[in-house]
CSV table of C-alpha atoms in Angstrom, one decimal:
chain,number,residue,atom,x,y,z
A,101,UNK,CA,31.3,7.9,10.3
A,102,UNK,CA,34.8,7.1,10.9
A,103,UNK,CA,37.3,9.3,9.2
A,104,UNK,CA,39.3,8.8,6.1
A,105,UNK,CA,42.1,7.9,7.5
A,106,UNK,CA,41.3,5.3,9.9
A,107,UNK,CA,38.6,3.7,7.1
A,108,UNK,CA,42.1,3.2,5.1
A,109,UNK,CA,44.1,1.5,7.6
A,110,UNK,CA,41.0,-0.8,8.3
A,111,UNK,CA,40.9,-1.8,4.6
A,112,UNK,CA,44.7,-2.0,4.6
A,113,UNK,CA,44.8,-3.9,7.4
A,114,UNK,CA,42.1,-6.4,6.1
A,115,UNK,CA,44.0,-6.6,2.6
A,116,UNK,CA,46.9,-7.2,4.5
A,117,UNK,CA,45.2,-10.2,6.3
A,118,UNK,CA,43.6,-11.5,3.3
A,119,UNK,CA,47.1,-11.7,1.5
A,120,UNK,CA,48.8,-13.7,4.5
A,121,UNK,CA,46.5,-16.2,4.6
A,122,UNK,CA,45.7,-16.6,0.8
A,123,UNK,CA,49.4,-17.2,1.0
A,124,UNK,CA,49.5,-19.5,3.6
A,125,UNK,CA,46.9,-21.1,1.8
A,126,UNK,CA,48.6,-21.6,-1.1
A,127,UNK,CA,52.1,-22.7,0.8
A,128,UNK,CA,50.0,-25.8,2.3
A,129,UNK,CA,48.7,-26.6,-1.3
A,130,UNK,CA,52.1,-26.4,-2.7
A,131,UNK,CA,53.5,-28.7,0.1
A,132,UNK,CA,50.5,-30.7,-0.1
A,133,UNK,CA,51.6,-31.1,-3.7
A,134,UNK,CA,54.8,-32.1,-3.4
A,135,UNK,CA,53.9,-34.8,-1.1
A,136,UNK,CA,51.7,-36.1,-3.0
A,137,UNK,CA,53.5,-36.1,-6.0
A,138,UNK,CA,55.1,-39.4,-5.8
A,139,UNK,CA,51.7,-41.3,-6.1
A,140,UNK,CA,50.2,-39.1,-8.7
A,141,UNK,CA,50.0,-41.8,-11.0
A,142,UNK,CA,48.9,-44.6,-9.2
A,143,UNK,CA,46.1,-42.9,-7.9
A,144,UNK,CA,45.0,-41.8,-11.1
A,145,UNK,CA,44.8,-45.2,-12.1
A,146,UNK,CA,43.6,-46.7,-9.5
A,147,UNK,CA,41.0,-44.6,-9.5
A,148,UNK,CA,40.6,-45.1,-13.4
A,149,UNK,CA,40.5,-48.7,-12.7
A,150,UNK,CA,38.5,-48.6,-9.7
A,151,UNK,CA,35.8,-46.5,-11.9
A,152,UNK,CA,35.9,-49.1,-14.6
A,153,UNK,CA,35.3,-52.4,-12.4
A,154,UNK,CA,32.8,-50.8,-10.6
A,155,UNK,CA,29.5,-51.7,-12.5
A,156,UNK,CA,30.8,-55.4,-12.6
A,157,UNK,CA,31.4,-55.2,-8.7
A,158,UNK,CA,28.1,-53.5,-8.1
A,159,UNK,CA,26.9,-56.5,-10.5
A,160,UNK,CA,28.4,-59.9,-8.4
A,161,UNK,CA,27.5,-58.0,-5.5
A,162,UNK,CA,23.6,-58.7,-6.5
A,163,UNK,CA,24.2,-61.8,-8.1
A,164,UNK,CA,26.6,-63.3,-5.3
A,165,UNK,CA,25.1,-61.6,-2.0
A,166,UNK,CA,29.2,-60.5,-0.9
A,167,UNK,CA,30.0,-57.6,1.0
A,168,UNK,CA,31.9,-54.7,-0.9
A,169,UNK,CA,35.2,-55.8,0.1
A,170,UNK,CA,35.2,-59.0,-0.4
A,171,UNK,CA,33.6,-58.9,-4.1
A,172,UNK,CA,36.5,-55.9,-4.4
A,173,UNK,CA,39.3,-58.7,-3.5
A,174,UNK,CA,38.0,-61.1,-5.4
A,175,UNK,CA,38.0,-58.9,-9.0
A,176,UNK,CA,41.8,-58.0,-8.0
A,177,UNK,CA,42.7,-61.3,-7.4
A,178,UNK,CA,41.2,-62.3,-10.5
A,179,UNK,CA,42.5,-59.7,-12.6
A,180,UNK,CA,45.7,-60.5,-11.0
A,181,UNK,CA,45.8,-64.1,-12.7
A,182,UNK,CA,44.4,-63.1,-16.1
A,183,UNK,CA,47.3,-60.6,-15.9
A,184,UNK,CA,49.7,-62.7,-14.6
A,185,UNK,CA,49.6,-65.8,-16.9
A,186,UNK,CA,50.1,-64.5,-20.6
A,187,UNK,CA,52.9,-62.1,-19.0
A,188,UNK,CA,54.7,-65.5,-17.5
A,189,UNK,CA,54.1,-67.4,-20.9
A,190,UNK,CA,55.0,-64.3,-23.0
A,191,UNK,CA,58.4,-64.1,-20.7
A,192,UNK,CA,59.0,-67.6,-21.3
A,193,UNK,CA,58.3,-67.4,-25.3
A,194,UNK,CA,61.0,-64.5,-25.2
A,195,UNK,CA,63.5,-66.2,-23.0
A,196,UNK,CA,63.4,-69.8,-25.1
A,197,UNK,CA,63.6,-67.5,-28.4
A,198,UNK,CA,66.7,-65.6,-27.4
A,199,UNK,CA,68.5,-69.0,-26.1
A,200,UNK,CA,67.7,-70.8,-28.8
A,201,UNK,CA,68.7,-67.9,-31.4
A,202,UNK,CA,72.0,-68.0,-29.4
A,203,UNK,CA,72.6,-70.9,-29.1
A,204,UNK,CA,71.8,-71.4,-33.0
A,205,UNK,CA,73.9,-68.4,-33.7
A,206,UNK,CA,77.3,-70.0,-31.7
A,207,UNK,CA,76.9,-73.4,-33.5
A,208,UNK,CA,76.9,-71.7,-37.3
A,209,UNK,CA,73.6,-73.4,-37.4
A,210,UNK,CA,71.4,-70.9,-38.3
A,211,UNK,CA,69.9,-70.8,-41.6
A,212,UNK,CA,67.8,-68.1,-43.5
A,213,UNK,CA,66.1,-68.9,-46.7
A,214,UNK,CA,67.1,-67.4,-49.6
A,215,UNK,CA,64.7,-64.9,-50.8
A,216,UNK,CA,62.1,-65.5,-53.7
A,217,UNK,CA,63.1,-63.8,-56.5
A,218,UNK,CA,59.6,-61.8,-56.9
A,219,UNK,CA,61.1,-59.8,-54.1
A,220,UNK,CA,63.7,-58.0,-56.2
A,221,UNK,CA,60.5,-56.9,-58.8
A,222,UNK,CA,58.9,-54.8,-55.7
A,223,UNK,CA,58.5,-51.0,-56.6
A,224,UNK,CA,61.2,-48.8,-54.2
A,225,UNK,CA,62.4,-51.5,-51.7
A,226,UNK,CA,62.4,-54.2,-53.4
A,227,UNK,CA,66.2,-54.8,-54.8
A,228,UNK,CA,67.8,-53.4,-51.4
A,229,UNK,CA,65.5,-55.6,-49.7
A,230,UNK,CA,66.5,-58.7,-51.8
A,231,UNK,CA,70.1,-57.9,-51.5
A,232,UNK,CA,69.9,-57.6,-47.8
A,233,UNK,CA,67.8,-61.0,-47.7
A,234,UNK,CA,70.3,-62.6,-50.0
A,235,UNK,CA,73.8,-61.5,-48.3
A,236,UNK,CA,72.0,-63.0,-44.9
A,237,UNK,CA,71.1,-66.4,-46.5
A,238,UNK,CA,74.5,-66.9,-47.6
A,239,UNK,CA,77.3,-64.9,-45.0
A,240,UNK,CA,74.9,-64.2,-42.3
A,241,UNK,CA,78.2,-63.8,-40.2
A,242,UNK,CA,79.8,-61.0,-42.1
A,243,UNK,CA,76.2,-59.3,-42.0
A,244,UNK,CA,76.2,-59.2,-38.3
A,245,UNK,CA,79.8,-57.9,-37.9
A,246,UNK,CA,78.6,-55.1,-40.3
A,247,UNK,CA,75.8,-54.1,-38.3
A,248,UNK,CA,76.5,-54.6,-35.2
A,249,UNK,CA,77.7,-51.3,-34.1
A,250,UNK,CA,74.2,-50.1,-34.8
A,251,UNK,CA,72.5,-53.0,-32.8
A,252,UNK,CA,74.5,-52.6,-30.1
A,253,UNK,CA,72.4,-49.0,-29.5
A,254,UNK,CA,69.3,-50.1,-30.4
A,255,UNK,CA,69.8,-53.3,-27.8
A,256,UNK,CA,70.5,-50.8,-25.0
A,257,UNK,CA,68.0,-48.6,-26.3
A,258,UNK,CA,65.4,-51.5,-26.4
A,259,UNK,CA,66.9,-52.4,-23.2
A,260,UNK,CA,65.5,-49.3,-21.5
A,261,UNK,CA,62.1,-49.6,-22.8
A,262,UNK,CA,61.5,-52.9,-21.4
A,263,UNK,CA,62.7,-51.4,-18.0
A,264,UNK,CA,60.2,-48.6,-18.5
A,265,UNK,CA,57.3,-51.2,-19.5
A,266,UNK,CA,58.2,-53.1,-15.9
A,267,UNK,CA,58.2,-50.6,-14.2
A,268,UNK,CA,54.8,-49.4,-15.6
A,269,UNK,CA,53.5,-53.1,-15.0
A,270,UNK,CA,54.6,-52.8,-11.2
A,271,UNK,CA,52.4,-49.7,-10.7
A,272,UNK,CA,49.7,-51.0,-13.1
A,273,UNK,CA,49.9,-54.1,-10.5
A,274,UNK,CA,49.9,-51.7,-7.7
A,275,UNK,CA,47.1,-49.6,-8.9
A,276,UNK,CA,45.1,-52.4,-9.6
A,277,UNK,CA,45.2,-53.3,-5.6
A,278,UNK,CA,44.2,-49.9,-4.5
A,279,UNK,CA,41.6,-49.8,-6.8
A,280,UNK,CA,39.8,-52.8,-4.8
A,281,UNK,CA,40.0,-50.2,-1.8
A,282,UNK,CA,38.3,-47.6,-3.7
A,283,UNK,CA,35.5,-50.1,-5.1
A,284,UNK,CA,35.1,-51.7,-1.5
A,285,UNK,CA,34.3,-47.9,-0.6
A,286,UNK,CA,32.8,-47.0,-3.8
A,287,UNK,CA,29.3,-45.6,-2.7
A,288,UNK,CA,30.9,-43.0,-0.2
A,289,UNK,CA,33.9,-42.3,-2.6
A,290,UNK,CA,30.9,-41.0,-5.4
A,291,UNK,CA,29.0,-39.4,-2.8
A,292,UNK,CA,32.3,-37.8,-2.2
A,293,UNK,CA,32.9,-36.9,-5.4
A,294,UNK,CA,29.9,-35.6,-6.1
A,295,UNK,CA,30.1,-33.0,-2.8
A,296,UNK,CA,33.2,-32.0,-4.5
A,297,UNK,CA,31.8,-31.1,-7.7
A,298,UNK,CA,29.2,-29.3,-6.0
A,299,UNK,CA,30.8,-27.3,-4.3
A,300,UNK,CA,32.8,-25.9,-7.2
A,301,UNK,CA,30.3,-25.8,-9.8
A,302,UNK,CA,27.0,-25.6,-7.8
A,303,UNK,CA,24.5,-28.1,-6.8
A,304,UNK,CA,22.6,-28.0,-10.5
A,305,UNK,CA,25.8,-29.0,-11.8
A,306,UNK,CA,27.7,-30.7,-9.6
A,307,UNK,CA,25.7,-34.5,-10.0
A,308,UNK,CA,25.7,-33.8,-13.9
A,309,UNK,CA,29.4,-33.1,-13.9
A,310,UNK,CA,30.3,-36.6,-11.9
A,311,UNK,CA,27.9,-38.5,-13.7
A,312,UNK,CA,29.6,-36.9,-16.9
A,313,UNK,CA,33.3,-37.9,-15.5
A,314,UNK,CA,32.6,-41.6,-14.2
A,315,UNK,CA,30.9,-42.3,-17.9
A,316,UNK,CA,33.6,-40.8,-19.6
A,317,UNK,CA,36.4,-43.1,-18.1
A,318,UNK,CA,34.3,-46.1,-18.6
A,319,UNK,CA,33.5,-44.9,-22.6
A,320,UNK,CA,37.1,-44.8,-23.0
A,321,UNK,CA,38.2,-48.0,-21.2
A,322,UNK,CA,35.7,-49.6,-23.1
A,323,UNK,CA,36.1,-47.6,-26.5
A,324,UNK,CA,39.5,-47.6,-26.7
A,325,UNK,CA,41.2,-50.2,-24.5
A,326,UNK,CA,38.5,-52.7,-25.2
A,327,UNK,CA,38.4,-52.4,-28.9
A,328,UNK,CA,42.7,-52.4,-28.8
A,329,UNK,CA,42.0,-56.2,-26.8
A,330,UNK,CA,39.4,-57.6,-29.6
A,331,UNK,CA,41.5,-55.9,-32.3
A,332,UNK,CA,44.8,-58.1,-30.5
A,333,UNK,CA,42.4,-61.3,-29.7
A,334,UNK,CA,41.5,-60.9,-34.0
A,335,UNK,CA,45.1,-60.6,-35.5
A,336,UNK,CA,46.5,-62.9,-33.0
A,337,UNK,CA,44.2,-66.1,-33.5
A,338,UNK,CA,44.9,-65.7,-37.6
A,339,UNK,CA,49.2,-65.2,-36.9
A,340,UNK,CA,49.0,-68.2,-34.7
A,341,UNK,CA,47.4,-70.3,-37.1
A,342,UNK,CA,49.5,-69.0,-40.0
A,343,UNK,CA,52.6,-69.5,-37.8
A,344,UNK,CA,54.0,-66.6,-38.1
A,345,UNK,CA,57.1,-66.4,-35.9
A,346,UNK,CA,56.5,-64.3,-33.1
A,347,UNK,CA,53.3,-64.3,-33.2
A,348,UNK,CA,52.5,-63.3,-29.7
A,349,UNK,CA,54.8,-60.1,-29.5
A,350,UNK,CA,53.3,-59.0,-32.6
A,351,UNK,CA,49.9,-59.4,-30.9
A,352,UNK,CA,51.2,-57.3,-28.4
A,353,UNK,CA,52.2,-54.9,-30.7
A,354,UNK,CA,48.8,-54.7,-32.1
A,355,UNK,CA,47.2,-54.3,-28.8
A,356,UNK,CA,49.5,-51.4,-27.8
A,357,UNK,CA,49.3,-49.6,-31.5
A,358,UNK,CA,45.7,-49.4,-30.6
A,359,UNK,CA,45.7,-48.2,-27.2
A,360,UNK,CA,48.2,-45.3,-28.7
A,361,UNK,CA,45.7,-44.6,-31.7
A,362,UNK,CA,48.0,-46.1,-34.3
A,363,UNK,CA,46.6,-48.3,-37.0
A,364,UNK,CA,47.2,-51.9,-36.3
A,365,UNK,CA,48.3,-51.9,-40.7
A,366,UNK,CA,51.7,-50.7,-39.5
A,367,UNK,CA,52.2,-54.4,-38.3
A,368,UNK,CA,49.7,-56.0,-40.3
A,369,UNK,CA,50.8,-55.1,-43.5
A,370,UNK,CA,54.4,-56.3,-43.2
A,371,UNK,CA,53.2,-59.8,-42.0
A,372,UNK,CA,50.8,-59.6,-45.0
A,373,UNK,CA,54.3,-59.3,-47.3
A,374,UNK,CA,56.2,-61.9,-45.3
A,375,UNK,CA,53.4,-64.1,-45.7
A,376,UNK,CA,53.8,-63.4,-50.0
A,377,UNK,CA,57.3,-63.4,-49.9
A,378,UNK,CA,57.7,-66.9,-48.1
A,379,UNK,CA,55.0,-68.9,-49.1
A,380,UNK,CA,53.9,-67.4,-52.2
A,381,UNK,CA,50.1,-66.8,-53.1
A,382,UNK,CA,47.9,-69.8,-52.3
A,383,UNK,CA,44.3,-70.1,-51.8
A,384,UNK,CA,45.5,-70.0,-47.7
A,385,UNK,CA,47.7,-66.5,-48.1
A,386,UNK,CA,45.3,-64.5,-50.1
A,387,UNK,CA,42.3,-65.7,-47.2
A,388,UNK,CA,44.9,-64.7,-44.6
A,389,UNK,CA,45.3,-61.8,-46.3
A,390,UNK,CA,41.9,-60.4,-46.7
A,391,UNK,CA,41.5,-61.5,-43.3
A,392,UNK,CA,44.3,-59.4,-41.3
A,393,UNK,CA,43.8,-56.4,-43.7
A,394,UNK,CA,40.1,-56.3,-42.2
A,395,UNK,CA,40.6,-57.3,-38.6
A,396,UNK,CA,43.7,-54.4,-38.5
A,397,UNK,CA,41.2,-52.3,-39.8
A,398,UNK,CA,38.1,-53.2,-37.3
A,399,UNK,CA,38.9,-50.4,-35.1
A,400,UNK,CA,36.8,-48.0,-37.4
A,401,UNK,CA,33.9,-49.9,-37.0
A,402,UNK,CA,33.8,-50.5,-33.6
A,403,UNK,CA,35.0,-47.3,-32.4
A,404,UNK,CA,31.7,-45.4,-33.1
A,405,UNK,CA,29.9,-48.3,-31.8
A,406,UNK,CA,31.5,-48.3,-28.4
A,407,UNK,CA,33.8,-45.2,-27.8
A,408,UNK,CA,31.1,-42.2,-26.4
A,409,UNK,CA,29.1,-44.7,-25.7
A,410,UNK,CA,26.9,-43.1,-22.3
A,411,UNK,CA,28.2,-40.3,-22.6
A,412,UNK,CA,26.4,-37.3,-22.9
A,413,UNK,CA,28.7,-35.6,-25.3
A,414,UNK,CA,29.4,-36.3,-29.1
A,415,UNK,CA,31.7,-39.3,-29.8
A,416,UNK,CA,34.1,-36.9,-31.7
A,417,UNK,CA,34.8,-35.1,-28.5
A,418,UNK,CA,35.7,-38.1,-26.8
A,419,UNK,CA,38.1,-39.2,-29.3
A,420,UNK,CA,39.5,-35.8,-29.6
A,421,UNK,CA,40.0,-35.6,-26.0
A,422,UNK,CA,41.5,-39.8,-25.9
A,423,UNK,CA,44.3,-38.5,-28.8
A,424,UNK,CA,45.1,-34.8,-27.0
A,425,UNK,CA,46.0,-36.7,-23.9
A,426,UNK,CA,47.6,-39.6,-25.4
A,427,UNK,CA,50.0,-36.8,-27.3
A,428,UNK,CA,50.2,-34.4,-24.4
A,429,UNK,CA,50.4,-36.9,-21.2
A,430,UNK,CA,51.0,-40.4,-22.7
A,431,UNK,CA,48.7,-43.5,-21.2
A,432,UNK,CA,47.2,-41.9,-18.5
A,433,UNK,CA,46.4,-38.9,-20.5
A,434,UNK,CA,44.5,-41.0,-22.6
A,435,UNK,CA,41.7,-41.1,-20.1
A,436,UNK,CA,42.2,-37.6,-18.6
A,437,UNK,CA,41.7,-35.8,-21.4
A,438,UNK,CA,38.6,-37.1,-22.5
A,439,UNK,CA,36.9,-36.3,-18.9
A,440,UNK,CA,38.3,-32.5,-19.1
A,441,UNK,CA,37.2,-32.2,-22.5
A,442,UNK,CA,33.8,-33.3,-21.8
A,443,UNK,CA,33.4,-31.7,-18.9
A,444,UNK,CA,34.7,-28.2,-21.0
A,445,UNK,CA,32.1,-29.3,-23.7
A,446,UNK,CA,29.6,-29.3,-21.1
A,447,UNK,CA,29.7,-26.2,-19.0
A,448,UNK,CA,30.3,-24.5,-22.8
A,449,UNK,CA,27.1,-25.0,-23.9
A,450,UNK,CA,25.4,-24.7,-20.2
A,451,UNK,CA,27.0,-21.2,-20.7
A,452,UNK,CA,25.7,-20.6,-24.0
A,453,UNK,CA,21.9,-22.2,-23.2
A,454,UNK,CA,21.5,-19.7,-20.0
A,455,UNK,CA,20.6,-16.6,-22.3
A,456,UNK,CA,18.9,-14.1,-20.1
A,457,UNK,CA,15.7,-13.8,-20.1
A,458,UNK,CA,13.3,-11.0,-20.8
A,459,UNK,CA,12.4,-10.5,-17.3
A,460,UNK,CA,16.2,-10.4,-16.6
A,461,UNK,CA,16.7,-7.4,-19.7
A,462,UNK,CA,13.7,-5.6,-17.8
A,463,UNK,CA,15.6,-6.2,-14.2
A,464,UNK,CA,18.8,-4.8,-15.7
A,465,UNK,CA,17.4,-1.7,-17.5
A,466,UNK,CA,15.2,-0.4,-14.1
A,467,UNK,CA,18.4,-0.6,-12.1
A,468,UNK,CA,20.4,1.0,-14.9
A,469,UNK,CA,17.1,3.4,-14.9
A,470,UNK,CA,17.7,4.1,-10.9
């Protein structure tokens, strides 16, 4: 038996070792890190996206007989157009609007109705409103020298934002491309995965855990992305038809209130007025009406319809997790905070359904016993 001594400078030694290379360990990870910072997000969506598509390429590959990467390229390119032609007729909406506006606002030419007087009888805003209204429909250029300190701003403000939503597009664009790769590799990449999570959590637990993430991404694309398009594609078909100026940016607006969670009334309800206030209530208003109030309210019936949706955890702590990310990481928290709130959910009540046994008790008390 070796003596005292020596036995501690072994263990010292060996602590000593174990140290240095847990933190050497944890100085690659940390550089690793910092590397890879820089494409965080677009890998994150790309693999979002890449997750999402990859039923309907595992579909065209059956129906269409195409290799991987070829049906990949062909869903990109694809989603490339769809994206790529309401953004170019969207830009060229806002460009003709703004010139026109200009150009009507140099020549003196343009001209606001005056307000119906019902507007001045609405409870709380309804005489500032009508005075504002008025004062435009008659000195609209007085108005404008009034306010524009305060525009000026909100226009750089506002200028900002869009710079932030192009910049998002570019690496929405951008993930969108990568995610081909990962779809023309999708059968190693959740073989992959699927390693990974076994490793960490076992190999009971490790499939359940992938399976658990992959449906989780798609119930959200579908539940909340999905119902935020058909909730757009609803409102925007009646405001076209009702020629509501700007129709298509407030479609857009609808579509992005719902991918935030917001109700789709906070731009509903104001068209609804606009509607009264300029045309009056007709037989058409009061249908257009009832119409936009339900169809900025169809979110609550298709959301425990679709969101949750196969996924082996209650809806509410989908939607839970969709909100909780959306607050604490924006977009792309939307869909990872779901997936680590269901996977939480899951290994909770794996803990709490692995009670010991009775031949476990009896284990425990003989070696307490010896």
């Amino acid at each position: 038996m070796l003596p005292s001594s020596v036995s501690e400078r072994i263990l010292s030694r060996g602590l000593m070792d174990v140290l240095i290379r847990a933190g050497l360990v944890a100085i690659l990870a940390i550089s690793c890190y910092q590397v890879f910072h820089p494409f965080l997000n677009l890998m994150l969506w790309a693999l979002i996206l890449g997750v999402t598509f990859y039923p309907l390429h595992q579909s065209l590959k059956a129906k269409m007989g195409m290799r991987d990467g070829h049906v990949a390229t062909l869903i990109v390119l694809v989603s490339l157009i769809l994206l790529m032609v309401p953004i170019y007729l969207l830009a060229s909406s806002m460009a003709e609007s703004v010139q026109g506006a200009i150009a009507l606002f140099k020549d003196g030419e343009l001209d606001i109705p005056s307000p119906n007087a019902s507007v001045a009888s609405w409870p709380l805003i309804g005489q500032p409103l009508f005075d504002f209204w008025q004062q435009a429909s008659v000195d609209l250029t007085s108005l404008m020298k009034k306010l524009l300190p305060h525009l000026r701003g909100f226009g750089m403000s506002m200028f900002g934002k869009l710079a932030g939503v192009g910049a998002g597009f570019l690496l929405f664009i951008a993930a969108l491309i990568v995610a081909g790769i990962f779809m023309a590799f999708g059968e190693n990449g959740h073989r992959s995965a699927v390693q990974i999570a076994s490793r960490i959590s076992g190999p009971d637990r490790g499939p359940q855990i992938a399976d658990l993430c992959t449906a989780t991404i798609r119930a959200v694309a579908q539940g909340v992305v999905g119902i935020a398009f058909i909730q757009m594609l609803l409102v925007g078909i009646a405001f076209v038809l009702m020629g509501i100026p700007g129709a298509g940016l407030l479609a857009l607006g609808v579509l992005l209130l719902g991918i935030m969670q917001l109700p789709a009334l906070l731009i509903t309800i104001p068209v609804i007025i606009f509607v009264f206030a300029t045309q009056g209530a007709t037989a058409g208003t009061i249908i257009f009406a009832i119409y936009t109030f339900v169809a900025g309210m169809s979110d609550n019936v298709l959301k425990p319809l679709l969101l949750g949706r196969g996924v082996n955890v209650p809806m509410p702590v989908v939607l839970i997790g969709a909100l909780g990310g959306m607050v604490t990481g924006g977009i792309i928290g939307l869909f990872i905070g779901p997936v680590m709130l269901a996977v939480g959910y899951m290994l909770f009540w794996h803990w709490v359904e692995d009670q010991p046994t009775a031949l476990d008790a009896d284990a425990e008390e003989e070696g307490r016993a010896t």
